[in-house]
Coordinates of C-alpha atoms and ligand atoms in Angstrom, one line a residue:
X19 CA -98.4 -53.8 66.2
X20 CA -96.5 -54.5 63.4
X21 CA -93.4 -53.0 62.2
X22 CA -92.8 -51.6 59.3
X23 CA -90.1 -52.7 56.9
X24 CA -86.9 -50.8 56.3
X25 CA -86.5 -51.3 52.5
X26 CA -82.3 -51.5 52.5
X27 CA -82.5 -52.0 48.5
X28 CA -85.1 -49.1 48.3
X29 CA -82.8 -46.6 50.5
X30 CA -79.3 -48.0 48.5
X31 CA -81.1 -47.5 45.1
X32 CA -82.3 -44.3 46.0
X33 CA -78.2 -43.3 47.6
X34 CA -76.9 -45.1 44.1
X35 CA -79.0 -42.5 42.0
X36 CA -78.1 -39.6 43.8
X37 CA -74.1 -40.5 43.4
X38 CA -74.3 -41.6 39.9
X39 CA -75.8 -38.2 38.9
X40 CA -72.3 -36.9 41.4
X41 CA -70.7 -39.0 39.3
X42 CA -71.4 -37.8 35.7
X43 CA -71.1 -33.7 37.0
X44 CA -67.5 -34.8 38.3
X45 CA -67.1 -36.1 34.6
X46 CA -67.9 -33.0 33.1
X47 CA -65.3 -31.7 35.0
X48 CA -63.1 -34.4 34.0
X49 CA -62.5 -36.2 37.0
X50 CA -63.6 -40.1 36.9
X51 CA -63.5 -41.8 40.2
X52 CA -61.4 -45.0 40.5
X53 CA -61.7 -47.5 42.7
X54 CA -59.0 -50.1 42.6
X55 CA -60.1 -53.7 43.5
X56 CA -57.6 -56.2 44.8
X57 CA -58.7 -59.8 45.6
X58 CA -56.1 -62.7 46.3
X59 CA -57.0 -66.8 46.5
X60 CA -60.0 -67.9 45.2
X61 CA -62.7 -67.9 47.8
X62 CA -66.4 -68.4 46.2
X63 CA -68.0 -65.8 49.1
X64 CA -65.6 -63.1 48.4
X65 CA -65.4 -63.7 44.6
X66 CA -69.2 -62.8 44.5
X67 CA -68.7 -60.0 47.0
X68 CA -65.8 -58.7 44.7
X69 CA -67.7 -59.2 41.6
X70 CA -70.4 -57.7 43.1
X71 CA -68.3 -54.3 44.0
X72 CA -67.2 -53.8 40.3
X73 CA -70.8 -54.0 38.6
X74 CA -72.0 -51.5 41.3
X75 CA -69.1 -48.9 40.6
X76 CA -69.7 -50.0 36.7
X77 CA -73.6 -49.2 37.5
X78 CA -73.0 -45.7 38.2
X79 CA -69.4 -44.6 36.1
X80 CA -66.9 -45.6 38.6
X81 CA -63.6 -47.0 37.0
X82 CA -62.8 -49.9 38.5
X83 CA -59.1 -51.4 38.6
X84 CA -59.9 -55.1 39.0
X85 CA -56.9 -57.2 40.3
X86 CA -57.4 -61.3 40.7
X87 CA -54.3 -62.8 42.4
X88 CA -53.7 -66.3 42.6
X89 CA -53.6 -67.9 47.1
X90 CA -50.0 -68.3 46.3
X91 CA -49.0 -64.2 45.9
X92 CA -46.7 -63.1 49.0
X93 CA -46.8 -60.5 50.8
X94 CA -44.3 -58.5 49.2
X95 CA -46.0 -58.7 45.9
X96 CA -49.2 -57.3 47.4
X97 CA -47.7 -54.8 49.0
X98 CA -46.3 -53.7 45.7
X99 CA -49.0 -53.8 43.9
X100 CA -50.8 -51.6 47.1
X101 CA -47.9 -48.9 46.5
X102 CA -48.4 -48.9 42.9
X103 CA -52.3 -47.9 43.6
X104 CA -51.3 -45.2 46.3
X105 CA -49.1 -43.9 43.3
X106 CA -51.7 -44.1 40.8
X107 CA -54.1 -40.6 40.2
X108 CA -56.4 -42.8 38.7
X109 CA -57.5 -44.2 41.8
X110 CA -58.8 -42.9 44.6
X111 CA -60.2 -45.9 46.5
X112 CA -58.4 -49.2 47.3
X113 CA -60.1 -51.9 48.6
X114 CA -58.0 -55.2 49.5
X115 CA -61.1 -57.9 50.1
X116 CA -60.8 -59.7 53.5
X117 CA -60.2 -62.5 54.2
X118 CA -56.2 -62.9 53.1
X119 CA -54.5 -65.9 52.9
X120 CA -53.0 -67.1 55.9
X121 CA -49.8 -66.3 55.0
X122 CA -50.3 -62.5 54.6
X123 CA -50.6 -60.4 57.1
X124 CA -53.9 -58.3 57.0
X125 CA -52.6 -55.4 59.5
X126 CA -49.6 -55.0 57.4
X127 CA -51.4 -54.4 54.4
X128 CA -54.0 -52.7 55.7
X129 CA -51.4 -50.1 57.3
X130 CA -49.9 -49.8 53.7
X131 CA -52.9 -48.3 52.1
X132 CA -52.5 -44.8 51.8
X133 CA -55.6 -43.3 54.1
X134 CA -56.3 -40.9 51.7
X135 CA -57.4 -44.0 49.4
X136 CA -58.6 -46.0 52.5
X137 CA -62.4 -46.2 51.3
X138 CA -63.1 -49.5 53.3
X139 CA -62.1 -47.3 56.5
X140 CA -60.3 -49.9 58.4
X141 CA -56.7 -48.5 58.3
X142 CA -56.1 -47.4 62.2
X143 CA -55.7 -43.7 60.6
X144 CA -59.5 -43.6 59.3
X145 CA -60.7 -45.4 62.8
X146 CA -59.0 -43.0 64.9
X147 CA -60.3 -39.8 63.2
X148 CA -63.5 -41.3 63.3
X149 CA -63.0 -42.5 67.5
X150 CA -62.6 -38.6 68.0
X151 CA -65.4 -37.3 65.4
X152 CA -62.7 -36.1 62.6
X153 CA -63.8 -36.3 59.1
X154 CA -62.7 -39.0 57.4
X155 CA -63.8 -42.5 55.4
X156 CA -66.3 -44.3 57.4
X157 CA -66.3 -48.1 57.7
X158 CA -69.0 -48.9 55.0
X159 CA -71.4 -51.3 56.9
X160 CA -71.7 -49.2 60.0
X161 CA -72.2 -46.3 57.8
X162 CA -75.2 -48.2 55.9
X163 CA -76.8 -48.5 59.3
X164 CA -76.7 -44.8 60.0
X165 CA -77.7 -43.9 56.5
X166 CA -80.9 -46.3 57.1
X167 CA -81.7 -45.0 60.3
X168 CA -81.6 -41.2 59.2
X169 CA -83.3 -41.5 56.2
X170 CA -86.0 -43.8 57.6
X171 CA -86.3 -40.9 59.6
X172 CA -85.5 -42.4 63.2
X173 CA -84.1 -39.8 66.0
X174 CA -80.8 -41.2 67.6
X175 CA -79.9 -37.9 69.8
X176 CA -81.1 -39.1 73.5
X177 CA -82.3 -42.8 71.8
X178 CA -81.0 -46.2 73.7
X179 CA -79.1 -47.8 71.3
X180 CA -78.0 -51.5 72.4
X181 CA -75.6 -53.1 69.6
X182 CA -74.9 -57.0 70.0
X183 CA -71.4 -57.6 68.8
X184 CA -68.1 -56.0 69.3
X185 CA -66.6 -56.9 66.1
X186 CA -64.0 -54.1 64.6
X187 CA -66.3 -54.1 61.4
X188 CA -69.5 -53.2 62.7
X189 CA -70.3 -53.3 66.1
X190 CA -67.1 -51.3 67.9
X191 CA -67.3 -48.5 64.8
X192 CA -71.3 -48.1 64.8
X193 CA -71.4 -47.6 68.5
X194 CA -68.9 -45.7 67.8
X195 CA -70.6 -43.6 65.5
X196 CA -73.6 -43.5 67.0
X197 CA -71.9 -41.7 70.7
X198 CA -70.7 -39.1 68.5
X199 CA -71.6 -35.2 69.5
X200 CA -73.1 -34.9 65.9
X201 CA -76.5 -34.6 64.6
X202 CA -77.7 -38.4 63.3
X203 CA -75.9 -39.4 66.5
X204 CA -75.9 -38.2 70.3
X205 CA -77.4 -41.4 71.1
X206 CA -76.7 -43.4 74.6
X207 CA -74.8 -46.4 73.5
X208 CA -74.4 -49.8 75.8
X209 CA -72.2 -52.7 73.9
X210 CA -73.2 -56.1 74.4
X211 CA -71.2 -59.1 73.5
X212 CA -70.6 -62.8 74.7
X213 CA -69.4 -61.8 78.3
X214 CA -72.3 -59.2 78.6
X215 CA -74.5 -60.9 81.8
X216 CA -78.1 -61.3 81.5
X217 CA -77.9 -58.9 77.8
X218 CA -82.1 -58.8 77.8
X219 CA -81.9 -56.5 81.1
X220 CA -80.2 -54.2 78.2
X221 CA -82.5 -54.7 74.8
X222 CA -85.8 -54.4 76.8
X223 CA -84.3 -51.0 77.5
X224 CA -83.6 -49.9 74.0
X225 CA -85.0 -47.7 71.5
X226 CA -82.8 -48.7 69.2
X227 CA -81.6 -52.2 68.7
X228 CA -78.2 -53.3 66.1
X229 CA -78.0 -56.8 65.9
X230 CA -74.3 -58.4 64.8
X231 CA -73.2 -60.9 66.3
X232 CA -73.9 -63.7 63.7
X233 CA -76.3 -66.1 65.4
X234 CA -79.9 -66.7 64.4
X235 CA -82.1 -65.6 67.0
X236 CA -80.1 -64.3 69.0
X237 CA -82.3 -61.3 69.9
X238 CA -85.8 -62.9 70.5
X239 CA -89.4 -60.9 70.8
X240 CA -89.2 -61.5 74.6
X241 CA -86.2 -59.4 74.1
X242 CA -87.5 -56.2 73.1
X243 CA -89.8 -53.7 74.0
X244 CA -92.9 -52.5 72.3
X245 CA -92.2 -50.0 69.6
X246 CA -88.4 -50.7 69.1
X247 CA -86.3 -49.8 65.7
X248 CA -84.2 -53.0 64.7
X249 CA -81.4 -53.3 62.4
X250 CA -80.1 -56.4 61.6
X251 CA -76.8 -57.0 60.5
X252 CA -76.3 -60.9 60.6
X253 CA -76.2 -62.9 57.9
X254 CA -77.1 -66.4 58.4
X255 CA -77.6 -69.4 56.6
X256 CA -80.0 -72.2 58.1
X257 CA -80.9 -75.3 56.4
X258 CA -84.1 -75.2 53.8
X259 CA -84.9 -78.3 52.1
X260 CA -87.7 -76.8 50.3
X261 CA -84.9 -74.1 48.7
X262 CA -83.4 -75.6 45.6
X263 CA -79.5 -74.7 47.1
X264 CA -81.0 -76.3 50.4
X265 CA -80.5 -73.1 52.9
X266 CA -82.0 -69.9 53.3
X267 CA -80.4 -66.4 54.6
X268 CA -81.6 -64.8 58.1
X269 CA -80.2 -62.2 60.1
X270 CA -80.0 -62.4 63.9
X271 CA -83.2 -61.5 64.7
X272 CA -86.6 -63.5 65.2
X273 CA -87.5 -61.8 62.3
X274 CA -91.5 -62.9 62.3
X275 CA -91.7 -62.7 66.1
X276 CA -89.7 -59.4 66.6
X277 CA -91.8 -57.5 63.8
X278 CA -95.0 -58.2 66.2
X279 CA -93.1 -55.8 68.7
X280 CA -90.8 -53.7 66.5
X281 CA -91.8 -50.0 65.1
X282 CA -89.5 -50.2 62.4
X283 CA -87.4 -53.9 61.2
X284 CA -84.6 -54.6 58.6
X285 CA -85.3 -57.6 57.1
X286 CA -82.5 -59.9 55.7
X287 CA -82.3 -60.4 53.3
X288 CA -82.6 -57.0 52.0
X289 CA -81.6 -54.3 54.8
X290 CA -78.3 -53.8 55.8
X291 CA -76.4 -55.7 53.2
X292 CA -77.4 -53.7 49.8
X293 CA -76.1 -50.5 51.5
X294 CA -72.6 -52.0 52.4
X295 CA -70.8 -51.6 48.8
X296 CA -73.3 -48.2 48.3
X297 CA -71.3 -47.0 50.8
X298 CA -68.1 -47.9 49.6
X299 CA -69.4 -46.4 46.3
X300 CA -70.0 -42.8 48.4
X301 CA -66.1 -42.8 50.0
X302 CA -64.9 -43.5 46.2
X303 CA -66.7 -40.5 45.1
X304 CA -65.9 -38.9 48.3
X305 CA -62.4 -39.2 48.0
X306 CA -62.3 -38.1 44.2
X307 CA -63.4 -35.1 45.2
X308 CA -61.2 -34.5 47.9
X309 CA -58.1 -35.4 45.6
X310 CA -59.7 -33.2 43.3
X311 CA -60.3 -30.2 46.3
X312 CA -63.6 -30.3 45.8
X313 CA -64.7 -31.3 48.8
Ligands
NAP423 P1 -67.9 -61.3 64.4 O1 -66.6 -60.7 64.1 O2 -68.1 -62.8 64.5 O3 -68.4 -60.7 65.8 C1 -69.6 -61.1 66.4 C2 -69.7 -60.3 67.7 O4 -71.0 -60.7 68.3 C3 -68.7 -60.6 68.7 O5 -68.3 -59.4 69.4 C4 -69.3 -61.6 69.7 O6 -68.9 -61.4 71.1 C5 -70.8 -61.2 69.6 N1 -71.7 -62.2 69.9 C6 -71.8 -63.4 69.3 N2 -72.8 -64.2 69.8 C7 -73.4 -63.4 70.7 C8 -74.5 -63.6 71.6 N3 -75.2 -64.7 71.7 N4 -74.8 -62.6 72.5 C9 -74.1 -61.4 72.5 N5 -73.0 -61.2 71.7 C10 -72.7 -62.2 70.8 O7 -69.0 -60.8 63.4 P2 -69.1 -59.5 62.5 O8 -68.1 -59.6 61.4 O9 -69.3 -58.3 63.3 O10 -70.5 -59.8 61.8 C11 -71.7 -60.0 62.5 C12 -72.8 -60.5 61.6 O11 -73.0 -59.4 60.6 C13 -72.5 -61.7 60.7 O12 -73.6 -62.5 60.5 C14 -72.0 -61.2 59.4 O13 -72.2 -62.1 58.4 C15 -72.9 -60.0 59.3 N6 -72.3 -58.9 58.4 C16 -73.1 -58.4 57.5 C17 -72.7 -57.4 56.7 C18 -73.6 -56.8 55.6 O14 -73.1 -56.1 54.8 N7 -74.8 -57.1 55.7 C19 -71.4 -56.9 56.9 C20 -70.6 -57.4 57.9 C21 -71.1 -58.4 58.7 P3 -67.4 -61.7 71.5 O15 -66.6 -60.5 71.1 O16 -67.5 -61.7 73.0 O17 -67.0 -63.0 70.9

């Protein structure tokens, strides 16, 4: 057998079209989503995320509040300029890209964000509503992974799901999410991570397999069972010297091997990374509605 691809770009362009149309109606009714955009230092990786975040909300109407600080800003003046978005109707979204300078605290900012604007879902508000199956902004990668499983059409309720990696960005929230008593969850969840003894006694058993712990290869066809569903999170570089920047992009899968076994794959790239900032695009249009009580 072998798998069929899970198109990530295919499912985010077709969740992108269906919020920029959200988008213009809430125009019409004069509300224009805002997402403000807060990135300190100069790191290349999170410049291109960052710049990446504002074309997509530009893509489909979003205002986006783009702020650029220099590695030297303290913490006080980033937690200013946090309160001053709280405080701001214009925005309903704040997103403070991670990493932070050393010298910053992440926890401490994090906690200043208001959680009604908390569209990365990391403050420990958003993760506890979403521990006990409260609405509330969903972390967006773990989200992506649900979003690709439902509409690839895969049943979680009474699945296996084994997720490698206990990370609080996506393996602890999409197990999370997953255990839920909701439909597009109900799933049995076992959590693997480096202390997890002999971990292929637990993917041979799954249905379902979430790979994140940001190794190549670290779940191998011998791994899995005939007929699996893989999503895989990792993303990778290995050294290519036939690639003109001299490395490639893989996930943590044995991408060519595991797809002889696998149902359904994610392939990186091109799975669960184009869904990440669609689903930070959703919460921003999410939470204008809910400021605006119309959700
Ligand atoms: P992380 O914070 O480094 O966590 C990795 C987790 O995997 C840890 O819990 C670790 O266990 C576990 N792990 C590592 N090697 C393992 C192994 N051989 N067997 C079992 N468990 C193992 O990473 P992360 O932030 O969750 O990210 C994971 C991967 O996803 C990375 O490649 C990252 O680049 C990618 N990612 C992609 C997106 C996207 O949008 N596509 C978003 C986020 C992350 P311990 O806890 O025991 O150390």
């Amino acid at each position: 057998m072998s798998a069929k691809i899970i198109d990530g770009k295919q499912v985010a362009a077709d969740i992108r079209k269906e919020l920029k149309a959200e988008v213009s109606a809430l125009k019409e009714k004069g509300v224009v989503p805002g997402l403000g955009v807060i990135l300190v230092g100069a790191d290349p990786a999170s410049q291109s995320y960052v710049t990446a975040k504002e074309r997509a909300c530009e893509n489909i109407g979003i205002y986006s509040d783009d702020n650029r600080l220099s590695a030297e800003t303290s913490q006080e003046e980033l937690l200013a300029l946090v309160d001053r978005m709280n405080n701001d109707p214009k925005i309903n979204g704040i997103l403070v890209q991670l990493p932070l300078p050393k010298h910053i605290d992440e926890p401490t900012v994090l906690l200043a964000i208001d959680p009604d604007k908390d569209v990365d879902g990391f403050h420990p508000m958003s993760v506890g509503k979403m521990m006990i199956g409260e609405d509330t902004f969903l972390p967006c990668t773990p989200h992506g992974i649900v979003q690709l499983l439902l509409r690839s059409g895969v049943e979680t309720e009474g699945a296996h799901v084994v997720v490698v990696g206990r990370s609080n960005i996506v393996g602890k929230p999409v197990a999370n999410m997953l255990l839920q008593k909701k439909e597009g969850a109900n799933a049995t969840v076992t959590l693997c991570h480096t202390r997890t003894k002999d971990m292929a006694h637990f993917t041979r058993q799954a249905d379902i397999i979430i790979a994140a712990s940001g190794w190549p290869n670290t779940i191998t066809a011998d791994m899995v069972k005939d007929g699996v569903v893989v999503i895989d999170v990792g993303v990778n570089r290995v050294d290519d010297a036939s690639r003109e920047r001299g490395y490639r992009l893989v996930g943590d899968v044995d991408f060519d091997a595991v797809k002889e076994k696998a149902s359904l794959i994610t392939p990186v790239p091109g799975g669960v990374g184009p869904m990440t900032i669609t689903m930070l695009l959703y919460n921003t249009v999410e939470s204008a509605k809910r400021a605006n009580g119309m959700a």
